[in-house]
Short mmCIF file of C-alpha atoms in Angstrom, two decimals:
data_model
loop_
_atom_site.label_atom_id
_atom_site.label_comp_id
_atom_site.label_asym_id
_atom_site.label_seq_id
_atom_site.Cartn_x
_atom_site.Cartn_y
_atom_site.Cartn_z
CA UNK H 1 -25.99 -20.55 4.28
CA UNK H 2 -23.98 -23.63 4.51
CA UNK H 3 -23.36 -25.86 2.02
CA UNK H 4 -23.76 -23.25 -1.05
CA UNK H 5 -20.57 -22.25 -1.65
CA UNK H 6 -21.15 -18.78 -3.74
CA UNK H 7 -18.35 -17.72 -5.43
CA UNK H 8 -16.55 -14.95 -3.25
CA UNK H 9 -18.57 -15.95 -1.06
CA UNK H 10 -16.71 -16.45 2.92
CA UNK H 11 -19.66 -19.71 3.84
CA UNK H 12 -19.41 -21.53 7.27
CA UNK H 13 -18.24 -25.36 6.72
CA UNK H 14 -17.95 -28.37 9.02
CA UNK H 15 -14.31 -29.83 9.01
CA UNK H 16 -13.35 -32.74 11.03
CA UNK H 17 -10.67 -33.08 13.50
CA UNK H 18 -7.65 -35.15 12.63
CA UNK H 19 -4.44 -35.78 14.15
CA UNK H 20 -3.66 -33.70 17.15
CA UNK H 21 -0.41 -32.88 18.20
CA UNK H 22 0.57 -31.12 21.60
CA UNK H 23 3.21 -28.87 21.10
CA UNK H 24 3.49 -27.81 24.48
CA UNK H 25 1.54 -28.37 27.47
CA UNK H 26 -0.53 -25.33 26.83
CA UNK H 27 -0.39 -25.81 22.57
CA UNK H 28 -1.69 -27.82 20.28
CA UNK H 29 -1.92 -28.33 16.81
CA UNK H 30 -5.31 -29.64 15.08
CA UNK H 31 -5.14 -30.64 11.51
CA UNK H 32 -8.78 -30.23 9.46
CA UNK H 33 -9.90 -32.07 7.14
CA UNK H 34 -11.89 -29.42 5.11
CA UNK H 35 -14.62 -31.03 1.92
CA UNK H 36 -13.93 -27.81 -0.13
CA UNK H 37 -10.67 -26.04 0.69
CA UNK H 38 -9.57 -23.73 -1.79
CA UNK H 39 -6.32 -23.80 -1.08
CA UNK H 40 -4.59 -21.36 0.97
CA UNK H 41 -1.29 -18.82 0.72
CA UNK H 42 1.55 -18.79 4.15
CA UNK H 43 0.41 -16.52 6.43
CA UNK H 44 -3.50 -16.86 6.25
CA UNK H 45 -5.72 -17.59 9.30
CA UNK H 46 -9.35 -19.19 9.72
CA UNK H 47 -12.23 -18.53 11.47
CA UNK H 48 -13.85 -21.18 13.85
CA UNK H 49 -17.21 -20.87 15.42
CA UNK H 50 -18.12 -22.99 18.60
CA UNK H 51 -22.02 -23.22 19.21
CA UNK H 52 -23.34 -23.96 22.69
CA UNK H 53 -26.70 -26.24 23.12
CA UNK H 54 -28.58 -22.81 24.06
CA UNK H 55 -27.64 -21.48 20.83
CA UNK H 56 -24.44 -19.25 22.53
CA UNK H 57 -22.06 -18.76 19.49
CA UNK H 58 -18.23 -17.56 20.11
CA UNK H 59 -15.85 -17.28 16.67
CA UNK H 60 -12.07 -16.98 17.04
CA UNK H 61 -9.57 -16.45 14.46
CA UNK H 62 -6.68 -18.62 14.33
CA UNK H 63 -3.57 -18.70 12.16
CA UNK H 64 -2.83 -21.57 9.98
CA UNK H 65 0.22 -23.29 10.83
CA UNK H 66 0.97 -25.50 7.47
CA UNK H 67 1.63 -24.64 4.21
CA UNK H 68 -0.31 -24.31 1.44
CA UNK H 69 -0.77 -27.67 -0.36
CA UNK H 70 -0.58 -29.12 3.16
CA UNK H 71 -3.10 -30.50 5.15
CA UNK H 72 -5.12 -27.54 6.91
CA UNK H 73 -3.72 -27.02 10.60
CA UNK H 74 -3.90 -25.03 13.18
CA UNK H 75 -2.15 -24.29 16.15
CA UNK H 76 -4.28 -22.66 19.17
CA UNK H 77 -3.17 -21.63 22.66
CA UNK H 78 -5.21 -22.09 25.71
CA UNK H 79 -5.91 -19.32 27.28
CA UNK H 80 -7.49 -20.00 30.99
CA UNK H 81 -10.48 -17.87 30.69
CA UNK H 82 -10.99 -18.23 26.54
CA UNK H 83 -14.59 -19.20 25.32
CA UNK H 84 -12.95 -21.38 22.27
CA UNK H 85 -9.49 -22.00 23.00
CA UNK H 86 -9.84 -24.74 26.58
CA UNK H 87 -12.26 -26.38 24.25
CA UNK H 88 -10.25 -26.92 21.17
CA UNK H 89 -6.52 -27.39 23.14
CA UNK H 90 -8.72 -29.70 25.88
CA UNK H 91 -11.99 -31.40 24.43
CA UNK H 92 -11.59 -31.83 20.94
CA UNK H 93 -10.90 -35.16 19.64
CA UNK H 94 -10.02 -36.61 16.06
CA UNK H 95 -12.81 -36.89 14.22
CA UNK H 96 -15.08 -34.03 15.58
CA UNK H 97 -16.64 -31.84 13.50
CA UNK H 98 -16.28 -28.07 13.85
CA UNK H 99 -17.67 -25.03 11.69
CA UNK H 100 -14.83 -23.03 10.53
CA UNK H 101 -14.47 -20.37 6.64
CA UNK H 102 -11.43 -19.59 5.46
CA UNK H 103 -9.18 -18.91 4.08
CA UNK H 104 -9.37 -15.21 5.48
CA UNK H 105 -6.57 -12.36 5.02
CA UNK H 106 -4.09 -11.00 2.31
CA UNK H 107 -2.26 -8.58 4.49
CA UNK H 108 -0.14 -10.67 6.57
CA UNK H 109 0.67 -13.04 3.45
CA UNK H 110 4.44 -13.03 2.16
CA UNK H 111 4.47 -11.68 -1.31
CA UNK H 112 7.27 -14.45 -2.41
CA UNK H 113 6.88 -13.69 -6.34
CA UNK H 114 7.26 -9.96 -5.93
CA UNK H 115 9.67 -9.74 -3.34
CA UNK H 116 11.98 -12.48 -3.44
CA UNK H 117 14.75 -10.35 -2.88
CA UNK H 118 13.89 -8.66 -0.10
CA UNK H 119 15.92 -10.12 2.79
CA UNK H 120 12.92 -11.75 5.17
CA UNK H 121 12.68 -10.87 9.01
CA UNK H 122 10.15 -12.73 10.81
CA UNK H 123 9.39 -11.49 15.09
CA UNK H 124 7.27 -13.76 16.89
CA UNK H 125 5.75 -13.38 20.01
CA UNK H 126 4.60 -16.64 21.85
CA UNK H 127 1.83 -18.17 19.58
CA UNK H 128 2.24 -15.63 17.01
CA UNK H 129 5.15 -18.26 15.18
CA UNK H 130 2.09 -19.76 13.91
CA UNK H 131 1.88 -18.15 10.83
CA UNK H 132 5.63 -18.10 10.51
CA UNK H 133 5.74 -21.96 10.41
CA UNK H 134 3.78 -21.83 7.02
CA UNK H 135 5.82 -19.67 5.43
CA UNK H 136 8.94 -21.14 6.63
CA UNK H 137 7.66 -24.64 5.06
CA UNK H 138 6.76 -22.70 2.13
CA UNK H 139 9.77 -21.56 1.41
CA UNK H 140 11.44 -24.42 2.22
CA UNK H 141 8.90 -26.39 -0.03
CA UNK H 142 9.70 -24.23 -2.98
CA UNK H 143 13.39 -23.50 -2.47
CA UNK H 144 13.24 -20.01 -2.33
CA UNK H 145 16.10 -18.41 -1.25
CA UNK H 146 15.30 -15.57 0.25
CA UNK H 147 17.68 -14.86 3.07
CA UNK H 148 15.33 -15.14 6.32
CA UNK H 149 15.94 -14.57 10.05
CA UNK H 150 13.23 -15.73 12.62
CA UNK H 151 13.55 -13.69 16.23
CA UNK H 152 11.06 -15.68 18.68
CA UNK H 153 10.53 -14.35 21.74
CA UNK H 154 9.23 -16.87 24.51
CA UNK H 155 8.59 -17.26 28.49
CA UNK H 156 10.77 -20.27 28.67
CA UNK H 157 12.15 -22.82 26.58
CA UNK H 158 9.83 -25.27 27.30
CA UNK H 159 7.07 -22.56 25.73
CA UNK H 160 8.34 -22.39 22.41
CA UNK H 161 6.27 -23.93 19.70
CA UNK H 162 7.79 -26.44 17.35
CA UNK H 163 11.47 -26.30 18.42
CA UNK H 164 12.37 -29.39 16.80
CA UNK H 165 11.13 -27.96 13.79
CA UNK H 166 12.52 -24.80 13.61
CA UNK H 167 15.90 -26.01 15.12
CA UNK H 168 15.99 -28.54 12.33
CA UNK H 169 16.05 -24.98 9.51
CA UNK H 170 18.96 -24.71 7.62
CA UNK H 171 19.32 -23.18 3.96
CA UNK H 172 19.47 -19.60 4.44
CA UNK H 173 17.18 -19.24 7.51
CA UNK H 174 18.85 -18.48 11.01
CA UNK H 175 16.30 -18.77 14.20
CA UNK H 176 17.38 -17.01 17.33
CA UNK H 177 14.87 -17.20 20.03
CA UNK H 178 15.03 -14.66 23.51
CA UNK H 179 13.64 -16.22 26.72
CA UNK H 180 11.98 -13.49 28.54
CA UNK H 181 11.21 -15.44 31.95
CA UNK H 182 13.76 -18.07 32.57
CA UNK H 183 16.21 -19.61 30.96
CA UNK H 184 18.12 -23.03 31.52
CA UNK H 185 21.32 -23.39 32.45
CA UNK H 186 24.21 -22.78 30.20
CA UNK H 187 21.86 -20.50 27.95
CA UNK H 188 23.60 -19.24 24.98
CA UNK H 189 20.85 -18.05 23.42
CA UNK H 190 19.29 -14.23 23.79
CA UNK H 191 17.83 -13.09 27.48
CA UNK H 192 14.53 -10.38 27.66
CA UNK H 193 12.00 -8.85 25.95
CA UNK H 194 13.26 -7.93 22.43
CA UNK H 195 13.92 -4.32 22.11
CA UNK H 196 16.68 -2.36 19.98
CA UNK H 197 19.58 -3.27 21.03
CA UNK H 198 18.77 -6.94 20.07
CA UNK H 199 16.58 -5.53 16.98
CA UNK H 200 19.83 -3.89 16.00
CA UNK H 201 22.24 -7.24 16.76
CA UNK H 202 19.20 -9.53 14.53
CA UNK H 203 17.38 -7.71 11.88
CA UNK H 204 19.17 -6.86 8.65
CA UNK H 205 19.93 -3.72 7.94
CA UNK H 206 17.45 -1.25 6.60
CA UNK H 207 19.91 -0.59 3.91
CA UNK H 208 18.97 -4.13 2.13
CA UNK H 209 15.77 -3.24 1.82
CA UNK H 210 14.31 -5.99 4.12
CA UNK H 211 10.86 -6.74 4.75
CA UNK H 212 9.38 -7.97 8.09
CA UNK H 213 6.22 -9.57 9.60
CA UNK H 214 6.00 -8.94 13.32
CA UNK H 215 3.09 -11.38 15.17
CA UNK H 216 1.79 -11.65 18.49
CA UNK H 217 0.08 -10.07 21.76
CA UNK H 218 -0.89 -6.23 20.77
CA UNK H 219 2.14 -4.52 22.97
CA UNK H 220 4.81 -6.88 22.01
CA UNK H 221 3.96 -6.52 18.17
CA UNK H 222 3.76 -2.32 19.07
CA UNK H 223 7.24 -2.30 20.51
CA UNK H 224 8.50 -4.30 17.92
CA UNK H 225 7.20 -2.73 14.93
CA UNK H 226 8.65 0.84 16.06
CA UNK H 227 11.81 -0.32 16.99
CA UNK H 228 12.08 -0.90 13.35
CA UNK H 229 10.95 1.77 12.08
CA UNK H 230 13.57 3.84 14.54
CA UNK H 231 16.16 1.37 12.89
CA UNK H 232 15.20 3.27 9.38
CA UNK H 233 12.63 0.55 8.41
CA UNK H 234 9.96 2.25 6.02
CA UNK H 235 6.26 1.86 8.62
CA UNK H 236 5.18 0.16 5.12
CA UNK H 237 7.97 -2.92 5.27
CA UNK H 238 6.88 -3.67 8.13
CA UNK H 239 3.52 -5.56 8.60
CA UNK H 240 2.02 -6.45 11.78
CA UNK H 241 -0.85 -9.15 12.87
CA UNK H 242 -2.01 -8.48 16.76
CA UNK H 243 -3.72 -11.30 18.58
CA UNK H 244 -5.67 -10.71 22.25
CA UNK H 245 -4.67 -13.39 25.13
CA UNK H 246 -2.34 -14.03 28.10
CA UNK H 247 0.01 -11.36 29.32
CA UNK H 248 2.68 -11.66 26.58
CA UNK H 249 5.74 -13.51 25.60
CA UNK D 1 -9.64 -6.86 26.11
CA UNK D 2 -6.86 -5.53 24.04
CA UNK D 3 -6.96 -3.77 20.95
CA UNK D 4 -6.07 -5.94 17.82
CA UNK D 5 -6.05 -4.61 14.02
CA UNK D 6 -7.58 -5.60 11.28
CA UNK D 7 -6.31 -8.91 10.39
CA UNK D 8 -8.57 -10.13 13.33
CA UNK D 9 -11.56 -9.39 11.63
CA UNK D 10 -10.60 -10.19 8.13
CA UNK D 11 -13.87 -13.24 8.22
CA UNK D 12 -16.51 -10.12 9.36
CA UNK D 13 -15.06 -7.58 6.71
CA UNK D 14 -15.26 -10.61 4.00
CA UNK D 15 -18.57 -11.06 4.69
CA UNK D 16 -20.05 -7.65 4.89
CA UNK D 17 -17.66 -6.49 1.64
CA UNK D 18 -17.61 -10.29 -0.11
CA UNK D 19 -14.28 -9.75 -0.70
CA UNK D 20 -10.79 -10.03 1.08
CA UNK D 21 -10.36 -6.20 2.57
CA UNK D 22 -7.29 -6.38 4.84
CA UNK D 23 -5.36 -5.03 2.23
CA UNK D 24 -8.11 -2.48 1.29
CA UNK D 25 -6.71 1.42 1.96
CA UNK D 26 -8.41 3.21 4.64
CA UNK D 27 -8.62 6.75 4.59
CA UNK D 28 -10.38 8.75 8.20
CA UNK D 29 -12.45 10.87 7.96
CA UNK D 30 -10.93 13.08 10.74
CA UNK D 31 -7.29 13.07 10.20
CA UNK D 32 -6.84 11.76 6.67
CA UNK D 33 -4.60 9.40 7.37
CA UNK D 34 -3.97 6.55 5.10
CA UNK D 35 -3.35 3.11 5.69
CA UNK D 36 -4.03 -1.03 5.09
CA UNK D 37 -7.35 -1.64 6.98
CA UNK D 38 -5.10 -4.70 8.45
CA UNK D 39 -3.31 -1.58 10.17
CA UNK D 40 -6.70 -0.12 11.85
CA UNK D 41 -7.10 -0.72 15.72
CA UNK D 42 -9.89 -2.68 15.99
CA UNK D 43 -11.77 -3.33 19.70
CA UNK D 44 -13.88 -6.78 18.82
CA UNK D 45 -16.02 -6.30 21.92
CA UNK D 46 -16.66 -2.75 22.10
CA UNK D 47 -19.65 -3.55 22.18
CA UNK D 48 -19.84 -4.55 18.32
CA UNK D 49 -16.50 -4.67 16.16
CA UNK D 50 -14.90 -1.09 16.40
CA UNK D 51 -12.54 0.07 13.95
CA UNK D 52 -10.26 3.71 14.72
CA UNK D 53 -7.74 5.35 13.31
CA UNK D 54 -4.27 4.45 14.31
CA UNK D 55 -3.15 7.74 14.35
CA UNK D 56 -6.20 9.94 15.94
CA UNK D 57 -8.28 6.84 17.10
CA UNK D 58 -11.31 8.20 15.80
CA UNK D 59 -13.62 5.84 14.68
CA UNK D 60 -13.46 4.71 11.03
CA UNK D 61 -16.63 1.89 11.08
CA UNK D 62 -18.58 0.13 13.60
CA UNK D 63 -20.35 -3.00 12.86
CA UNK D 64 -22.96 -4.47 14.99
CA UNK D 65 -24.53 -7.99 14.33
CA UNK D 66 -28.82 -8.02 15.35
CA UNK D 67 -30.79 -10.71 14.40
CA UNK D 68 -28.09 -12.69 12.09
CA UNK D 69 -27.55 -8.95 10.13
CA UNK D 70 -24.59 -7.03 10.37
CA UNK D 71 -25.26 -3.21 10.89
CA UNK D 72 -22.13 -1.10 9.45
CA UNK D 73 -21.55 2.24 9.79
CA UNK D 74 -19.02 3.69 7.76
CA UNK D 75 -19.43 7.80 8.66
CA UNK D 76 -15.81 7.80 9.92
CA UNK D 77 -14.40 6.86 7.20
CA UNK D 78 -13.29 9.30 4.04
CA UNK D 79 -12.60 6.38 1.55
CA UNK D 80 -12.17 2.77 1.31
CA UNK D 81 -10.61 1.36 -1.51
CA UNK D 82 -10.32 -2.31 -2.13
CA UNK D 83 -8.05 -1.18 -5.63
CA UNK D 84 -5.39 0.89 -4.47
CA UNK D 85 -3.77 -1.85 -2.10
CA UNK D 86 -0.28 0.41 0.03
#
C-alpha cells in the first residue's frame, strides 16, 4: 500500500522527525517533514502508527498543531501507560522516520469562508488546545476578524501548552485560562473546572449567533458542550472532538 | 477506556468509505436519531471500533480488522449519508 498514493485514497507514509520542542515537561511538539502532504485545513488531526520488531502495531490520532501552509506538527501528551505517546514525547529524535496518513477529519474544521461572522468560542481541555493553535495561527495568518475567545482549562500553570504563544494574541482574540488544581500566587486569572457560571461570564451570548469548538478528555468536553446548549446554544453550533487519556484538565 | 466520538476514528472510516465521513449524517436504526458521525460515541477497544447512538447507545456499526481486512457491520444503522452534511 505505501508509496501509491490513489487518489482519495487515506495511504500510510513515512515522515521524518524534525525539530522538537517541549512545551511542558509532559508535552511536546514534533514537526514532520511529510514527501507528499496535501496540505491541510485548522483543526485536522493525523494518524500515526508505531510498529514493534514482533510485528505489534498501535495507531493514535493526534491533532495538528500548525496551520495550514505550515510545516506539519504535532503536539502529543504523554500519558504514563500510552502504547505511542512515552515513545513519541520520550524516544523520538529529529530525523526518525515514522508512518503516519493524514490529513483526516472535516468535522472539527472551522468553516472561516462561511461563517466569518459568527463570533468564535474555542474550550480547551488540557491537550485539546492543540487544534485550537492552528486555527488561531490561521486566523491570524489571514487576518480574519472574527471576534474569538479561547477558555483553557488546565491543572496548573505550568501545564498549559504554548503560553507564550497564546499570551502573545491580540487582534480580536481574548484567552482566559481556569486552573483547576493550583494556582500561583496572586492569581487573577479564573479558579475550577469550567461550568456555567464561568460559561455564562466567557462565552458570547447565544443571541450573536456564535459558534464553538469544545476539545478534550470525554467528560470535560460533555459538561462543556451542555452547558452551552443550557445557555441557548443550538446542539448544532456547538462541535465537539473527545480524546481518551489522563484524568482530565 | 473512555468513550470518544467519531473524530477519533476519522483515518478507519476514510479507509473503509475512501472518503472523509466525519461530517457524514448518521441516522439509527433504533431511535432515528440524526446526527454528524463525528457526534457518534465510539468505544475504539470494544473489542473492534464500536460506534452507538448518542441518544439510545444502540449500536450504529462495528468494525473489526482480521487478517489486514476490516469487517463492518452496518445493521444498526438506518442511513448514512456522506451528501447531506448537518
Amino acid at each position: 500500500m505505501a508509496g501509491t498514493a490513489v487518489r482519495g485514497r487515506l495511504t500510510w507514509q513515512v515522515a521524518t522527525a524534525g525539530s522538537l520542542t517541549d512545551e511542558t515537561p509532559a508535552v511536546r511538539t514534533i514537526e514532520l517533514d511529510v514527501p507528499d502532504w496535501a496540505g491541510h485545513s485548522a483543526g485536522q488531526h493525523i494518524d500515526v502508527r508505531l510498529t514493534a520488531d514482533d510485528g505489534y502495531v498501535a495507531e493514535r490520532s493526534y491533532s495538528l498543531a500548525s496551520a495550514p501552509g505550515e510545516p506539519v506538527a504535532i503536539t502529543v501528551e504523554r500519558l504514563n501507560d500510552g502504547e505511542v505517546s512515552p515513545y513519541l514525547t520520550e524516544d523520538l529524535r529529529s530525523g526518525d522516520a515514522i508512518e503516519i496518513r493524514g490529513p483526516i477529519g472535516g468535522y472539527f474544521v472551522w468553516p472561516w469562508q462561511d461563517d466569518a461572522a459568527s463570533p468564535l468560542l474555542l474550550v480547551a481541555g488540557g491537550s485539546g488546545v492543540v487544534p485550537f493553535r492552528s486555527i488561531l495561527r490561521h486566523r491570524a495568518e489571514l487576518r480574519i476578524k472574527t471576534p474569538t475567545r479561547l477558555l483553557y482549562s488546565a491543572r496548573s500553570l505550568p501545564d498549559v501548552i504554548y503560553r507564550a504563544e497564546l499570551d502573545a494574541t491580540q487582534d480580536g482574540v481574548e484567552v482566559s485560562y481556569t486552573l483547576t488544581r493550583q494556582q500561583p500566587p496572586g492569581w487573577t486569572g479564573h479558579s475550577g473546572r469550567v461550568n456555567g457560571e464561568l460559561l455564562r461570564e466567557v462565552a458570547w451570548p447565544s443571541s450573536q449567533q456564535p459558534i464553538a469548538y469544545v476539545c478534550g478528555p470525554t467528560a470535560f468536553v460533555e459538561s462543556v458542550a451542555s452547558g452551552l446548549v443550557d445557555l441557548g446554544y443550538p446542539p448544532n453550533r456547538v462541535k465537539t472532538e473527545r480524546f481518551g487519556g489522563v484524568g482530565g484538565p | 477506556m473512555d468513550a470518544l466520538d467519531g473524530n477519533a476514528i476519522a483515518g478507519l472510516l476514510h479507509e473503509v468509505f475512501g472518503t472523509e465521513m466525519t461530517t457524514a449524517t448518521g441516522r439509527c436504526g433504533n431511535c432515528g436519531f440524526i446526527a454528524p458521525v463525528a457526534e457518534t460515541v465510539v468505544y475504539l477497544d470494544a473489542p473492534g471500533t464500536v460506534m452507538r447512538c448518542r441518544r439510545c447507545i444502540s449500536v450504529l456499526m462495528v468494525v473489526v480488522r482480521r487478517a489486514e481486512m476490516n469487517c463492518v457491520d452496518l445493521s444498526g444503522l438506518a442511513a448514512l449519508d456522506e451528501l447531506t452534511a448537518v
